[in-house]
XYZ file of C-alpha atoms in Angstrom:
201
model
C 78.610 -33.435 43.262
C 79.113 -32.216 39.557
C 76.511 -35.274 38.609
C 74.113 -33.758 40.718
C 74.478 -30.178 39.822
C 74.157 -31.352 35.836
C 70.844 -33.408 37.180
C 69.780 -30.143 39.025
C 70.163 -27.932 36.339
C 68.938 -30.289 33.594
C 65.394 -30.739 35.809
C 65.342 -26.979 36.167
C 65.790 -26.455 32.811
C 63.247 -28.977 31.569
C 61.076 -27.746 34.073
C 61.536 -24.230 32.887
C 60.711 -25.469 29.110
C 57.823 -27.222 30.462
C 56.314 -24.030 31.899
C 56.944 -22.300 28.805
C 55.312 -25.113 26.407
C 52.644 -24.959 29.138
C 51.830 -21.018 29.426
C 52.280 -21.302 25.626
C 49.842 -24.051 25.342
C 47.469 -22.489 27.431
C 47.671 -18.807 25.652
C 47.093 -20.872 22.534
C 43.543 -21.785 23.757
C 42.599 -19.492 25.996
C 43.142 -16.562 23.027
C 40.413 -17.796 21.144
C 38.188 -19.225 24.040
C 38.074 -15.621 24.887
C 37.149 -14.655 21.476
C 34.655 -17.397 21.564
C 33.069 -16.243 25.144
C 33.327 -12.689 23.765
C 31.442 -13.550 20.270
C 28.722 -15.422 22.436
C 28.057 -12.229 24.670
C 27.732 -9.961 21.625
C 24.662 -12.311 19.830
C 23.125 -12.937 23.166
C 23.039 -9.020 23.399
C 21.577 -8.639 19.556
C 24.789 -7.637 18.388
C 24.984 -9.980 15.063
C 27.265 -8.560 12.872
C 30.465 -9.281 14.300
C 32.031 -12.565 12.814
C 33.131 -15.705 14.737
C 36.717 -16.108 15.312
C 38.373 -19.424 14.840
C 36.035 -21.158 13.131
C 38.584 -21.981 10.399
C 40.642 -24.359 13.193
C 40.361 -27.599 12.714
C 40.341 -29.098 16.083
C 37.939 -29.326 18.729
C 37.867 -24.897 19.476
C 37.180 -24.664 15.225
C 34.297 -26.867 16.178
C 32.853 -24.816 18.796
C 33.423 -21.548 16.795
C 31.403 -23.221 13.847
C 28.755 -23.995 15.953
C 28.616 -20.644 17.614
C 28.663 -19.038 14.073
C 25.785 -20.992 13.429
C 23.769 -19.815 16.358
C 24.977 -16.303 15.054
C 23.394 -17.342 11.466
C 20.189 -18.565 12.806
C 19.583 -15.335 15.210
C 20.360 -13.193 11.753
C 17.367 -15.398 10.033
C 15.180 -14.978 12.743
C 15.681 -11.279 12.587
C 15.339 -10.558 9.033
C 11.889 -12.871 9.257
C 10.844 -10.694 11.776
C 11.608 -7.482 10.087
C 9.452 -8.960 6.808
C 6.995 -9.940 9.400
C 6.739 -6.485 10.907
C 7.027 -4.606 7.418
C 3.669 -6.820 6.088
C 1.873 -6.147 8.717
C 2.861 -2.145 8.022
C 1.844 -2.805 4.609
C -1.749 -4.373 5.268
C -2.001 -1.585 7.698
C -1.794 1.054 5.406
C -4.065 -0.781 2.866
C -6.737 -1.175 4.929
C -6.326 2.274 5.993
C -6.780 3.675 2.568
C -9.480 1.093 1.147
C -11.628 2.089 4.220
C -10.812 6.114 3.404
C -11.813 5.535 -0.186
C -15.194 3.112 0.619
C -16.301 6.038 3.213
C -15.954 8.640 0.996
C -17.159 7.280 -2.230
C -20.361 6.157 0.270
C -20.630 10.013 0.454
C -21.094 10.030 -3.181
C -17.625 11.390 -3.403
C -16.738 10.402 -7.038
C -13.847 12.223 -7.289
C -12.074 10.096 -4.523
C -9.209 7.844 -5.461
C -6.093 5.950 -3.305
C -2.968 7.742 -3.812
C 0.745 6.627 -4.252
C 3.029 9.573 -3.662
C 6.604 8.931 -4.584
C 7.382 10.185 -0.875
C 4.965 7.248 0.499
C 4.513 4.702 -2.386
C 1.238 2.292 -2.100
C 3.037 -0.993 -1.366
C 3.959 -2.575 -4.547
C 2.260 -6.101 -3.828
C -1.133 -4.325 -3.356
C -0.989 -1.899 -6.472
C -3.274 -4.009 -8.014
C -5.825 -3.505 -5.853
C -5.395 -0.237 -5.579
C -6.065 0.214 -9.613
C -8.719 -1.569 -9.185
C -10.243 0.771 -7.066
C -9.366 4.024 -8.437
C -10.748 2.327 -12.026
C -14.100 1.266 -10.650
C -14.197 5.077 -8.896
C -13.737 6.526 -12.488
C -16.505 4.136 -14.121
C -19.234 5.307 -11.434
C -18.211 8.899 -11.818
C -18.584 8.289 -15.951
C -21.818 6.445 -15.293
C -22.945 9.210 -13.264
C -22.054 12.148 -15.643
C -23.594 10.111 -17.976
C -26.560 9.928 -16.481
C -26.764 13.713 -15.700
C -26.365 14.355 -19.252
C -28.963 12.395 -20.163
C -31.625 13.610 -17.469
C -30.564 17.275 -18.611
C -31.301 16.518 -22.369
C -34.522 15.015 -21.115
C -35.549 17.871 -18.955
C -34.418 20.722 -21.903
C -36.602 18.665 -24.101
C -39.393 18.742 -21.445
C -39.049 22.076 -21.445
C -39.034 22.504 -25.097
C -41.978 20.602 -26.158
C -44.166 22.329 -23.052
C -43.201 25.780 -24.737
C -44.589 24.064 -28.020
C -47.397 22.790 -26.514
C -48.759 26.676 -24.700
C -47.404 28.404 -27.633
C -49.929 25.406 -30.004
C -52.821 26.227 -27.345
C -52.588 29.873 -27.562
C -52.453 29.431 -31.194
C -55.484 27.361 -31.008
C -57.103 29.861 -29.058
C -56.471 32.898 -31.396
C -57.955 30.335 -33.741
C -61.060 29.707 -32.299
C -61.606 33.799 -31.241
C -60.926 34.331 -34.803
C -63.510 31.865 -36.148
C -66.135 33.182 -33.740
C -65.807 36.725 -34.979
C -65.895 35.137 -38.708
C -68.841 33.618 -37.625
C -70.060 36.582 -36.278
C -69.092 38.559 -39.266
C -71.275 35.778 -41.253
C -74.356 35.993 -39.538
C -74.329 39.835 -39.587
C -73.831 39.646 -43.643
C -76.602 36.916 -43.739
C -78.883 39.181 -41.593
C -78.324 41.829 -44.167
C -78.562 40.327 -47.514
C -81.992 38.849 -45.913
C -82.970 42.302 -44.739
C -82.327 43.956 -48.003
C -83.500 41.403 -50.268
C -86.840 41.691 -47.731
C -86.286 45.182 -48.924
C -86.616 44.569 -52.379
């Protein structure tokens, strides 16, 4: 009877420790399975910025972790390429929008027209080239063109001058000629009368 009561209790007993290792066992990986399920859930939703747990284990679970951090890793790449992706395409936007602003209005013949880059709303830096390119050929026409004014207002002022030369040369010419016809006049009067009086004589 007592050897069976020590077998009894020393079965409970182990049986007892044996639940314990086991719940302990078990709460040992489920903890970080949990983790795991709960890490997957936040980069299926987007979330990204959370970090893995476990991956430092090194048993079977750290392996699993690692690979979920990688998943995590690769979503973050995708996103940022996407993001660069999506701010180009801004950027081309807004530089075709501007070149075509500038090409109709300089078609106007607006010479004063140039692109812009506010410190608000900078012209994107990988275009700025372009963009003083523009704004320098703008300022060449415009100098061409006031150039060109000049030069067609000298012309016309000298027009202008040498036709005042020319009327004031004719109406000298023409005082000229009324004044030699009354000489002439003047001469044949005098000849007229020396012939007369020398007749006379």
């Amino acid at each position: 009877s007592s050897g069976r009561w020590r077998i009894a209790l020393s079965m409970g007993l182990a049986t007892v420790i044996g639940t314990l290792l086991l719940a302990l066992g078990n709460r040992a990986l489920l903890r970080p399975l949990s983790g795991l399920q709960a890490a997957m859930e936040r980069i299926r939703a987007g979330e990204l910025d959370g970090a893995t747990p476990a991956i430092d284990r090194k048993d079977e679970i750290g392996a699993f972790a690692r690979a979920i951090d990688a998943w995590r890793n690769s979503e973050l790449e995708a996103k940022a390429l996407a993001e660069q992706d999506k701010q180009r395409e801004a950027e081309q936007s807004r530089v075709v929008g501007d070149l075509s602003e500038g090409l109709a209005r300089l078609a106007a013949l607006d010479l004063t027209t140039s692109i812009p880059s506010p410190p608000g709303n900078p012209f994107p830096e990988r275009y700025e080239g372009l963009r003083d390119n523009f704004n320098s050929v703008v300022r060449s026409l415009a100098e061409t063109m006031g150039m060109i004014r000049r030069t067609a207002q000298s012309i016309d002022s000298g027009a202008t001058e040498f036709n005042s030369i020319a009327q004031d040369m004719s109406n000298r010419t023409e005082t000229q000629a009324a004044t030699l016809e009354e000489t002439a006049a003047a001469l044949d009067e005098l000849t007229a009368s020396v012939q007369s009086t020398a007749e006379n004589a």
